[in-house]
Coordinates of C-alpha atoms in Angstrom, one line a residue:
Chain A
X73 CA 156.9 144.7 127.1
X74 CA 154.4 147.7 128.5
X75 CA 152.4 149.1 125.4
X76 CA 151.4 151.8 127.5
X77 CA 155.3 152.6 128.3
X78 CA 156.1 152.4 124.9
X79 CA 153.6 154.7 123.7
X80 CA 155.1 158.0 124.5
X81 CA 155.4 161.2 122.8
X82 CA 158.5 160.0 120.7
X83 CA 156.9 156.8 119.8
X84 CA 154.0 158.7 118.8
X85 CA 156.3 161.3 117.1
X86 CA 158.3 157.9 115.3
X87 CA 155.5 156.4 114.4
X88 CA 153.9 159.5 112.4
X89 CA 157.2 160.5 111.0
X90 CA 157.6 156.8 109.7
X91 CA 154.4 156.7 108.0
X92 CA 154.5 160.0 106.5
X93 CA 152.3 162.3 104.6
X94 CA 148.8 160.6 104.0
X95 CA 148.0 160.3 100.3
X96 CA 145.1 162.4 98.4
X97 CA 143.0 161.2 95.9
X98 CA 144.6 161.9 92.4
X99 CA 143.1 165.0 90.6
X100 CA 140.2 164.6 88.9
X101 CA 139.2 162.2 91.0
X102 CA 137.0 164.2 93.2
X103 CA 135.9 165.8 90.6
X104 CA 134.4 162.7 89.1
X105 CA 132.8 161.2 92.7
X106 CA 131.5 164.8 93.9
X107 CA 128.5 165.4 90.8
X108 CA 127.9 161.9 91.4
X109 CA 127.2 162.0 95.3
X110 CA 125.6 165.6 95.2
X111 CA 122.6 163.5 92.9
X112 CA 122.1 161.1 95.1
X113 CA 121.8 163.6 97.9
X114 CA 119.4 165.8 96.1
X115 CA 117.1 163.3 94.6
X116 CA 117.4 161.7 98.5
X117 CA 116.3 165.3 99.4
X118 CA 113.6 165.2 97.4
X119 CA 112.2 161.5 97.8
X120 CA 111.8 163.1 101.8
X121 CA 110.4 166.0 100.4
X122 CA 107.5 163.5 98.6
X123 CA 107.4 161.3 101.0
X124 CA 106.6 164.5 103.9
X125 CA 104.3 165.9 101.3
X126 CA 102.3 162.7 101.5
X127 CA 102.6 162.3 104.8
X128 CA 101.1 165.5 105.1
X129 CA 98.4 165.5 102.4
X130 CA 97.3 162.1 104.1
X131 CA 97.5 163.6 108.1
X132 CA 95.3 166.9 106.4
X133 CA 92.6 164.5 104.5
X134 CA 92.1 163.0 108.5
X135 CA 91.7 165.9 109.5
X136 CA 89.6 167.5 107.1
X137 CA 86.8 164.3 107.7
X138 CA 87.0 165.0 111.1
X139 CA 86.3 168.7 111.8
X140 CA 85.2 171.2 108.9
X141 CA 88.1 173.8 109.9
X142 CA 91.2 173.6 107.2
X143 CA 94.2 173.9 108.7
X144 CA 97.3 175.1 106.1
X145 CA 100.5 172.3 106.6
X146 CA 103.5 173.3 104.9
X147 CA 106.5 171.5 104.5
X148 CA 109.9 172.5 105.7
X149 CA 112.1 170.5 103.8
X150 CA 114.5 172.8 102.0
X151 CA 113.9 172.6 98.0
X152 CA 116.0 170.8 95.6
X153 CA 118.6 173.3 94.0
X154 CA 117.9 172.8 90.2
X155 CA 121.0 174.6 88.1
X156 CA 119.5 174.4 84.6
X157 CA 116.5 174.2 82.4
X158 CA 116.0 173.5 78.7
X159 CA 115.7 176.2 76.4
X160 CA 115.8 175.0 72.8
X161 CA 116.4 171.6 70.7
X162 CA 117.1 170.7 67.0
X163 CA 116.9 167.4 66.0
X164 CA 117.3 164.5 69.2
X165 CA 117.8 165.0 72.3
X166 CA 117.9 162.2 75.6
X167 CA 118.0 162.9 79.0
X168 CA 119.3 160.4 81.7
X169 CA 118.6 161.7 85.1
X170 CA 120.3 161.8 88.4
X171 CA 121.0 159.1 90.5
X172 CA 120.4 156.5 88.0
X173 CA 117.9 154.6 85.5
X174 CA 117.8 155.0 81.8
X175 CA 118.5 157.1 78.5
X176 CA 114.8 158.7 77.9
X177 CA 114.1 160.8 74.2
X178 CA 113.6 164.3 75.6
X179 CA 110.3 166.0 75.1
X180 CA 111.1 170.1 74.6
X181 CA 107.7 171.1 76.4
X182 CA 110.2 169.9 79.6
X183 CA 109.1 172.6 82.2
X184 CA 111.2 171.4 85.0
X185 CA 114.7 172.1 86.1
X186 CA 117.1 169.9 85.6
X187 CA 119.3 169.0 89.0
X188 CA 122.7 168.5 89.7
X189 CA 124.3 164.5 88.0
X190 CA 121.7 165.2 85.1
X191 CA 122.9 164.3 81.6
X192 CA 122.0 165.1 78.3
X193 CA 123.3 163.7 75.3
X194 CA 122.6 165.0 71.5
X195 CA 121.8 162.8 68.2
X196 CA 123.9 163.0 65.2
X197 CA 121.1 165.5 64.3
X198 CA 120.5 167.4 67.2
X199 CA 121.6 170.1 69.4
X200 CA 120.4 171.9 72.4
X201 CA 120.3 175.1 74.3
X202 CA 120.1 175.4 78.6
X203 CA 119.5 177.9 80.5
X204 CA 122.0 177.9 83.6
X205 CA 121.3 180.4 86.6
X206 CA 122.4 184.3 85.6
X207 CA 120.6 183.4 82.3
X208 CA 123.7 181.7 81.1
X209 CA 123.6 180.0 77.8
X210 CA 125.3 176.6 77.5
X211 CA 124.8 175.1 73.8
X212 CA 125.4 171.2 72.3
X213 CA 126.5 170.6 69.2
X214 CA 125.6 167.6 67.5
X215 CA 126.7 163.9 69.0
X216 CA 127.6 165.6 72.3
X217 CA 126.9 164.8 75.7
X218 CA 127.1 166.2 79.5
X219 CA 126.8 166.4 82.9
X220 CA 125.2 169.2 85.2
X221 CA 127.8 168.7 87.7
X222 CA 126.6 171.6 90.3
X223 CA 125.9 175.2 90.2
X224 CA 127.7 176.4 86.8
X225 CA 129.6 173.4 86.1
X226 CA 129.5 171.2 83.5
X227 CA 131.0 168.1 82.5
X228 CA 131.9 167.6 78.5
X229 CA 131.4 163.9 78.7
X230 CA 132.5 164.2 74.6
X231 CA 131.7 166.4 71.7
X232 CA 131.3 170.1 71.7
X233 CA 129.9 172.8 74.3
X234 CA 129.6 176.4 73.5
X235 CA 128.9 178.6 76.7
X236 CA 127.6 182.1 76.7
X237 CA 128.3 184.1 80.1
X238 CA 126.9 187.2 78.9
X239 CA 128.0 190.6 78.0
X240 CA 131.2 191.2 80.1
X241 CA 130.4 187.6 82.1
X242 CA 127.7 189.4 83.9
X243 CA 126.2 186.0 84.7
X244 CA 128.8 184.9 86.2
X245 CA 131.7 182.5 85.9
X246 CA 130.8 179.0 84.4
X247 CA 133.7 175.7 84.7
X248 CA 134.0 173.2 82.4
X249 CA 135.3 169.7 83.0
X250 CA 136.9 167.3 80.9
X251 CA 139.0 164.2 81.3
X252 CA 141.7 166.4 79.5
X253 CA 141.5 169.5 81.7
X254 CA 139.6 171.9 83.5
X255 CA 138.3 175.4 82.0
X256 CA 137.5 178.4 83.9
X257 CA 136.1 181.5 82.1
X258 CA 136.6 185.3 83.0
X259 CA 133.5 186.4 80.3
X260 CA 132.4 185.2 77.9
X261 CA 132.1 182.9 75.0
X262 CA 134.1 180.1 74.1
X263 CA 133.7 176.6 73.2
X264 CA 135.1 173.7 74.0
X265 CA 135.1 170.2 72.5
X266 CA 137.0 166.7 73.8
X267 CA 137.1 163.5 72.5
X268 CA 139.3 160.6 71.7
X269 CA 141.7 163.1 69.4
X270 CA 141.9 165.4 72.7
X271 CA 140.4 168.6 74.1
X272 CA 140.0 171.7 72.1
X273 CA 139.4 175.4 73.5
X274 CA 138.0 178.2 71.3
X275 CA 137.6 181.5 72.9
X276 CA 135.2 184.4 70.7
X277 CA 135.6 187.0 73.4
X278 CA 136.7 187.5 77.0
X279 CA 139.3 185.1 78.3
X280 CA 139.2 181.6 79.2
X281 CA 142.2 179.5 81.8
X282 CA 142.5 176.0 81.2
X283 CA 143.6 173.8 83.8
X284 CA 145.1 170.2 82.8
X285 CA 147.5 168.5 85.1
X286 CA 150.3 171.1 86.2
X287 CA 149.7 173.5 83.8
X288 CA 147.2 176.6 83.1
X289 CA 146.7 177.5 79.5
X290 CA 145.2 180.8 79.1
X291 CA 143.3 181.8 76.0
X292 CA 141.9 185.6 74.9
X293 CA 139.3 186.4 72.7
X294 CA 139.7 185.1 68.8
X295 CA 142.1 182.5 70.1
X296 CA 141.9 178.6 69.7
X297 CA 144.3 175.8 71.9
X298 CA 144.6 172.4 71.6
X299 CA 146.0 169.5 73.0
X300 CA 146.1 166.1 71.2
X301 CA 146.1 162.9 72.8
X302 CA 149.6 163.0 73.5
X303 CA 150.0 165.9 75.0
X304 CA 150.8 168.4 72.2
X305 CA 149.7 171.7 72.8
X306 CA 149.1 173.9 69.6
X307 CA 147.7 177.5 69.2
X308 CA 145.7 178.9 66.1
X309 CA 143.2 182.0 66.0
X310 CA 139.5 182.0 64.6
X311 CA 138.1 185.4 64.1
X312 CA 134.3 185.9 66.2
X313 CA 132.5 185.5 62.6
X314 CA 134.1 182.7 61.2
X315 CA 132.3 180.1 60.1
X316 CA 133.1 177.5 62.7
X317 CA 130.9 179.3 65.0
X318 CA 127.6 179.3 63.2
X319 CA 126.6 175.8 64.6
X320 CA 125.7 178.2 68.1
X321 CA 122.9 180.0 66.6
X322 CA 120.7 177.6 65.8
X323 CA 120.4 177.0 69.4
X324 CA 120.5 180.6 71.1
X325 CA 118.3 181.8 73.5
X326 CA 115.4 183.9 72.3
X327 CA 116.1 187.6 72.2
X328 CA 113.5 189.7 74.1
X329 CA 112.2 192.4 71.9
X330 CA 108.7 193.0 73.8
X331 CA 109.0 196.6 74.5
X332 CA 112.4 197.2 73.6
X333 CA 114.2 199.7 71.4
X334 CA 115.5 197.8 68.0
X335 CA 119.4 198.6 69.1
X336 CA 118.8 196.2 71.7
X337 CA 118.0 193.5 69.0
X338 CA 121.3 194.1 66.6
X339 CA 123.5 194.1 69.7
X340 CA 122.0 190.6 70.3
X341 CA 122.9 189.5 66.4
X342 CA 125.9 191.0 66.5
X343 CA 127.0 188.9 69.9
X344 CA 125.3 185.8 68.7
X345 CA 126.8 186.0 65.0
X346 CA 129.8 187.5 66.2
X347 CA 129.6 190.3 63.4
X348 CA 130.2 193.8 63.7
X349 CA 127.7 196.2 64.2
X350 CA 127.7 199.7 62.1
X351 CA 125.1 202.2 61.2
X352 CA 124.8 204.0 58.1
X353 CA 124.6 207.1 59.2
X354 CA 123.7 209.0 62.9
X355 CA 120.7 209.6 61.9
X356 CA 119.8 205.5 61.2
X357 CA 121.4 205.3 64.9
X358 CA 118.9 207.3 66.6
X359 CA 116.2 206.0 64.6
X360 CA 117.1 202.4 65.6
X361 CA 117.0 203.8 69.2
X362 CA 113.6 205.8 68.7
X363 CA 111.6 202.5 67.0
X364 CA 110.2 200.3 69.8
X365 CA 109.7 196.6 68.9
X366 CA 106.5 194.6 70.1
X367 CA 105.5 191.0 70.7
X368 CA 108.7 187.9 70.9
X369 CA 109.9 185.5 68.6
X370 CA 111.1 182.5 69.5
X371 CA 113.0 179.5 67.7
X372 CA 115.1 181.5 65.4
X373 CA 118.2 182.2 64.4
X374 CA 119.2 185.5 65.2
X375 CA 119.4 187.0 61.1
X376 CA 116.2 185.2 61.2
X377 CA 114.6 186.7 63.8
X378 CA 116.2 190.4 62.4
X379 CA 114.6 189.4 59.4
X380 CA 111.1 189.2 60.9
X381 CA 111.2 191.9 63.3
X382 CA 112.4 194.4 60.8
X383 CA 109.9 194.3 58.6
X384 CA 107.6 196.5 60.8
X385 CA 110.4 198.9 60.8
X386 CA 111.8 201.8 58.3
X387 CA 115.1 200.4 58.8
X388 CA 116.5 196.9 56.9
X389 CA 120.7 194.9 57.2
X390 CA 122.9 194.1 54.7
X391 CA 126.1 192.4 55.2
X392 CA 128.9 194.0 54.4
X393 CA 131.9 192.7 52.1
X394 CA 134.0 192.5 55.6
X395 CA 130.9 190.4 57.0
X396 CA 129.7 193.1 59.5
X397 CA 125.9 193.9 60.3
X398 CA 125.6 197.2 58.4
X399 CA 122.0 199.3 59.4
X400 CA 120.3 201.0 56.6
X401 CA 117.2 203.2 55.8
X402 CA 114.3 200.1 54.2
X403 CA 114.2 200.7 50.5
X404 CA 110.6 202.3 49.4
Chain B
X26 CA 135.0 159.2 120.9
X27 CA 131.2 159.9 122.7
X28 CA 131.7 163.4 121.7
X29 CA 132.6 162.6 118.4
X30 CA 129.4 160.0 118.0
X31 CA 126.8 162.8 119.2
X32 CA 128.8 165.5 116.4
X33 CA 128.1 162.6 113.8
X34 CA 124.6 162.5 114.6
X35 CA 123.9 166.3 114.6
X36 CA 125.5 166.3 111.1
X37 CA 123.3 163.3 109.7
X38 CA 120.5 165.5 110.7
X39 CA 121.7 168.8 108.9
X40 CA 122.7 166.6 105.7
X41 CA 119.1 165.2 106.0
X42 CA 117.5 168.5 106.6
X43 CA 119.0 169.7 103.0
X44 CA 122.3 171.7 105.0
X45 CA 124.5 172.5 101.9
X46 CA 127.4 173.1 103.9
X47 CA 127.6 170.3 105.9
X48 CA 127.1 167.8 102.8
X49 CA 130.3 169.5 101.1
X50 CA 132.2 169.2 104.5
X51 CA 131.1 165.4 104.9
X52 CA 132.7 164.9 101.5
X53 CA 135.9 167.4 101.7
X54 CA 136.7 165.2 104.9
X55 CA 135.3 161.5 104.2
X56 CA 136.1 161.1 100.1
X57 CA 140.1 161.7 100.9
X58 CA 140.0 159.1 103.7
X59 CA 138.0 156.6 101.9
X60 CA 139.8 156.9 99.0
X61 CA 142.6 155.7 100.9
X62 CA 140.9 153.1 102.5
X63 CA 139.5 151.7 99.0
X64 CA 142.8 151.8 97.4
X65 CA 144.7 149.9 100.1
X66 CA 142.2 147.1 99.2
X67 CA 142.3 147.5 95.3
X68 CA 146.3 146.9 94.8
X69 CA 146.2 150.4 94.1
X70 CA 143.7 150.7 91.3
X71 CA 142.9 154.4 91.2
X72 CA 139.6 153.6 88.6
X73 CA 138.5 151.0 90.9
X74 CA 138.6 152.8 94.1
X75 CA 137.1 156.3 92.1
X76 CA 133.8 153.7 91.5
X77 CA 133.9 152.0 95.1
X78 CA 134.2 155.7 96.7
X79 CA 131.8 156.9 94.9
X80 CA 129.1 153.8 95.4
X81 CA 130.3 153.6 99.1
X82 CA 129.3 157.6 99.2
X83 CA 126.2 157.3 97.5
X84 CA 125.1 154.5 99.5
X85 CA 126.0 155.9 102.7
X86 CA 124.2 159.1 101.7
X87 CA 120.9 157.2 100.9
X88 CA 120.9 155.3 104.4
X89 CA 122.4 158.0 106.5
X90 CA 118.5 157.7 107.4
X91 CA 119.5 154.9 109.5
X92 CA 122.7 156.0 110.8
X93 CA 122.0 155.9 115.1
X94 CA 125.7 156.6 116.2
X95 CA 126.6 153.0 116.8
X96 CA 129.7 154.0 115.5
X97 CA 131.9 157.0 114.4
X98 CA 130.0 158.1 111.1
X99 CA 133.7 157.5 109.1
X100 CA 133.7 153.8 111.0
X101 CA 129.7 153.5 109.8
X102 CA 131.2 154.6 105.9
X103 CA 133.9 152.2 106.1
X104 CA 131.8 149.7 106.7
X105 CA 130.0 150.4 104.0
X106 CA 133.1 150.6 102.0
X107 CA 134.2 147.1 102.9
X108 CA 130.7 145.5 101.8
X109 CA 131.7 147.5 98.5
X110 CA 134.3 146.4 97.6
X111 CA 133.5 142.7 98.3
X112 CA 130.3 143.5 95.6
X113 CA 132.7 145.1 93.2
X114 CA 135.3 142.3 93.1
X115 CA 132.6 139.8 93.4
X116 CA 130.8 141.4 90.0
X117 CA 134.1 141.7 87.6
X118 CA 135.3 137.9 89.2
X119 CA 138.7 139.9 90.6
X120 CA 141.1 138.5 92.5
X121 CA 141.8 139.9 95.2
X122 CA 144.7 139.8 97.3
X123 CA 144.7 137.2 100.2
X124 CA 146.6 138.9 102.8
X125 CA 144.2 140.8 105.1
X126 CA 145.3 144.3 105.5
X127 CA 147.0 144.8 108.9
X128 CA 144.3 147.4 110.2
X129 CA 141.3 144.4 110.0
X130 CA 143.4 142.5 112.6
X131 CA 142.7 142.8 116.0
X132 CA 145.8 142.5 117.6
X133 CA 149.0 144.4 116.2
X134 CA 151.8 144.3 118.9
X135 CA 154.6 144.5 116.3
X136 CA 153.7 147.9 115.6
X137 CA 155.3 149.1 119.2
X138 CA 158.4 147.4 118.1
X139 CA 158.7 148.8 114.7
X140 CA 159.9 152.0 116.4
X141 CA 162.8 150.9 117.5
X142 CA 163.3 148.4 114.6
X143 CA 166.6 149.2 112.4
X144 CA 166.3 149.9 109.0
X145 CA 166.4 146.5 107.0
X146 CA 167.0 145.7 103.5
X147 CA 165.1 142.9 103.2
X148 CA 162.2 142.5 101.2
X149 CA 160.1 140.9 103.6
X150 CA 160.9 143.1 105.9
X151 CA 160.7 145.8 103.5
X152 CA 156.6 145.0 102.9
X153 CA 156.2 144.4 106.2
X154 CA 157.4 147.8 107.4
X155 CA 155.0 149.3 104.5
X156 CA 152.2 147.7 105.8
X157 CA 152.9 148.9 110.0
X158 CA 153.2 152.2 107.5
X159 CA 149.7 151.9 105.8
X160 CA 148.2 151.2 109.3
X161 CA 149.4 154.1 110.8
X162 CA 148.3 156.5 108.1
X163 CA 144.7 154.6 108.4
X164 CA 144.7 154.9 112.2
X165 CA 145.4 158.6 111.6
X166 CA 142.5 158.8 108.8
X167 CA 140.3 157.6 111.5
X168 CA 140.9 159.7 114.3
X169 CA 138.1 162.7 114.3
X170 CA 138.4 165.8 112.2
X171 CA 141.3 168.2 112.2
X172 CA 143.4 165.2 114.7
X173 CA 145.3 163.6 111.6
X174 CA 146.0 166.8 110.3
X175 CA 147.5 168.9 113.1
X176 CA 150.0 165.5 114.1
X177 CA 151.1 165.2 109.9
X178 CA 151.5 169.0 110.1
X179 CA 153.6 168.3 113.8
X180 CA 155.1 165.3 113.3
X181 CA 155.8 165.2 109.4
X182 CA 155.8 168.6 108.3
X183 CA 157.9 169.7 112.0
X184 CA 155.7 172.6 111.8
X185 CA 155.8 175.2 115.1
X186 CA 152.6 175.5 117.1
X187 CA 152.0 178.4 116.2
X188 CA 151.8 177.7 112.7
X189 CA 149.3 175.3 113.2
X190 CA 147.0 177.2 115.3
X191 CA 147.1 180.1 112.4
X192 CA 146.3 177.4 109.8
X193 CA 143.6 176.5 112.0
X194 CA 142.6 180.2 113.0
X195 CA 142.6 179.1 116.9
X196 CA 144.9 180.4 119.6
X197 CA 148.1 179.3 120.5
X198 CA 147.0 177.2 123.4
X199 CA 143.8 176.0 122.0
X200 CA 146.8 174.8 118.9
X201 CA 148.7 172.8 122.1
X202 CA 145.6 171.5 123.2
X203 CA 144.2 170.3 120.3
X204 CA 147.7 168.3 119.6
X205 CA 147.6 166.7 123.1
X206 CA 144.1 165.6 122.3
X207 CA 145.5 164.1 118.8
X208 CA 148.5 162.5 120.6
X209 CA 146.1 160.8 123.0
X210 CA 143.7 159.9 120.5
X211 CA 146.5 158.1 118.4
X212 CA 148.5 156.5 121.4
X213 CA 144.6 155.4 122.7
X214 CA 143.9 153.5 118.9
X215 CA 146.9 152.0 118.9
X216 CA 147.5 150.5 122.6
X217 CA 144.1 148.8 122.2
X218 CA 145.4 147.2 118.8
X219 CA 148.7 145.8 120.6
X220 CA 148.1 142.9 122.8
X221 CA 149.6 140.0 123.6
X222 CA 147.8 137.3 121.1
X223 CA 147.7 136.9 117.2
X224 CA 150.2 140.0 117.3
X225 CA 152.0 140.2 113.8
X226 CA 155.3 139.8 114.2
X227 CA 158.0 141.0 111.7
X228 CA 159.6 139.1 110.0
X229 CA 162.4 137.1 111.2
X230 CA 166.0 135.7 109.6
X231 CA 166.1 132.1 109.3

């Protein structure tokens, strides 16, 4: 028998026909490997980037004892892409970066970014706010943990994470992944939480597609879906100022208020609490308008921060008996 | 395949030099293929081969430093792959199975012959036939980028030439070419595995 003879188009042809279609990887596999390997190529990137560095400083220290004429080196490794930074924490917080080693107590005056495979897990106690790029606010409730898993994309290892897109998702679209599905928002808030029960969705406002095996679930604003462990998909609906979302605030991102009109700061409560915003009258509109705040607060929650900021103003809040933000002329 | 070596090489560099793009593509094409690869070793453990992958990525990844084009950079994974998998079974004391896979043999005349073999429906024969099967769709895994795809979408899917040159956005003659290329890519792998020693034969009636 002539190998060569046999090996013609048609045996070619039989032989791929008879094998058939390769395989792929089942879903959520890829999804599980890819965070992993981006880390190790980053922190890879990086280690080169050092190493360059040193290699450079050490070549430019020669050179400096030899001739009195500095010459400028500059490396040309491309930076590491960070995707996050810390904002705020209540209560514990550990970090365990990419590419390995241990979980470390997190200190808050953390100034660096936080790269792709990072992961963060809160205490029975704690919480935490990050900053993703677009100024988009991701939130841990307590006993919760993560994964920066690239550019907008995080992984809810377990517990609860609230994420913040922005006013009409102007910061862009942020994915969440979970062993129980995938969620994809179209602006803006929404939580979601997995464990062991199953995986939870709770939209405030905008509208949020989740993606679990064949199907895609799609909540709108004020609506909750969940799927228990058995695959038992149920609806419910949670108004923007119930309750449930309080947890969120205690971990928002600051407000600026340096310079800026004192509307600017109620439509920031009334995202953050979810509450309606009214004013008494058109003339308490305009005056909210005319009265410009100065200096930043930091570290409180938003009626907090009204609280504070207010009291340099003519104008003062009550909550009304429907729970909305209701502006009033400050008592003499 | 000396084309394909000095490619490799140019996209170690760009990985090493921080090239976004080309890290996503080295993953989009390698993680299916070595998935496959793992899985065909772990008795079809889909946990197990998600850690091997992903070790066998990250390792490659951290010494593609090293990588000089002694080998196609999918061979130079593999390898790393196999050395992987021997650590991960050696770590949780698994068993693993005996039999060799057909692809680490050097010799595999039998596969010629399965062409024209008749449909059986014996068992041996049966396992036999799924392993010249598994062989193939590793030969095709290994053949260089876009090969193993345009003979599936020829071969399996029947699709027209022009079909595939849209999917690929080439030209209809650039499609044609690209197949022959496949075609001689595949026949070349698999006329060096058939010889005439150590060939696995199929099975035979007693």
């Amino acid at each position: 028998m002539n190998p060569e003879n046999l090996m013609n188009v048609d045996a070619v042809r039989a032989l791929i026909r008879m094998a058939g279609q390769r395989e792929d990887p089942p879903a959520g596999a890829y999804d599980r490997v890819w965070p992993a390997a981006e880390a190790t190529w980053l922190t890879c990137l990086r280690r080169r980037r050092t190493r360059r560095a040193a290699g450079w400083l050490a070549a430019a220290a020669v050179v400096v004892a030899g001739i009195t004429a500095v010459i400028g080196l500059r490396p040309t490794v491309q930076a590491v892409a960070e995707v996050a930074r810390l904002d705020r924490t209540v209560g514990s917080l550990e970090i365990h970066g990419a590419g390995g080693g241990t979980w470390l107590p997190v200190d808050i005056g953390l100034s660096d970014g936080l790269i792709p495979g990072t992961r963060l897990r809160t205490g029975v106690d704690g919480r935490a706010g990050l900053l993703l790029s677009g100024e988009i606010s991701i939130r841990l409730a307590e006993s919760s943990e993560i994964e920066l898993a690239g550019e907008r994309r995080v992984r809810l290892v377990r517990g609860i994470v609230y994420v913040d897109t922005g006013p009409g998702g102007r910061g862009g679209q942020v994915q969440v992944i979970t062993e129980g599905g995938t969620l994809q928002d179209f602006g803006t808030q929404f939580e979601v939480s997995y464990d062991d029960s199953g995986l939870r969705l709770r939209v405030r406002e905008g509208q949020v597609v989740m993606a679990r095996e064949a199907q895609r679930l799609v909540a709108h604003a004020e609506q909750q879906i969940a799927v228990n462990g058995q695959g038992r998909i149920s609806r419910d609906v949670l108004s923007r100022s119930d309750p449930a979302w309080h947890w969120v605030e205690s971990v928002a991102p600051s407000a600026t208020t340096d310079g800026q009109p004192v509307t600017v700061l109620f439509q920031w409560v009334s995202r953050e609490t979810g509450r309606e915003l009214r004013y008494a009258d058109r003339a308490i509109e305009q005056e909210a308008a005319a009265t410009i705040l100065h200096g930043q607060l930091s570290g409180l929650a938003p009626l907090e921060t009204l609280d504070v900021m207010l009291a340099t103003t003519k104008l003062a809040y009550k909550i009304s008996d429907d729970e909305a933000i209701e502006v009033v002329q400050r008592p003499d | 395949m000396e084309d394909t070596v000095h490619l490799d090489k140019a996209v170690a560099r760009r990985i090493m030099a921080g090239d976004q793009a080309a890290f996503r593509s080295l993953f989009d094409r390698f993680f299916p293929r070595l998935y496959r690869f793992a899985i065909a070793r772990l008795d079809g453990d889909h946990d197990a081969a998600s850690d091997v992958v992903q070790q066998t990525i990250c390792k490659g990844i951290e010494r593609l430093d090293s990588y000089r084009g002694e080998a196609a950079l999918y061979t130079w994974f593999c390898q790393i792959c196999r050395n992987t998998l021997i650590d991960y079974c050696r770590a949780r004391n698994r068993e693993t199975k005996v039999i060799v896979p057909l692809e680490d043999l050097p010799h595999v005349r039998a596969i010629l012959e399965s062409v024209a073999a008749p449909v059986s429906t014996e068992p041996e024969t049966d396992a036999w036939r799924s392993d010249i099967r598994r062989l193939v769709q590793a030969t095709v895994d290994a053949l260089p980028e876009h090969y193993g795809e345009v003979l599936e979408w020829k071969y399996v899917e029947e699709v027209p030439v022009v079909v595939i040159a849209d999917r690929l956005g080439i030209g209809e003659k650039a499609a044609e070419s690209l197949l022959t290329r496949a075609r001689d890519a595949f026949r070349g792998v698999m006329v060096e595995m058939a010889g005439t020693a150590d060939a696995l034969e199929p099975p035979r009636k007693n």
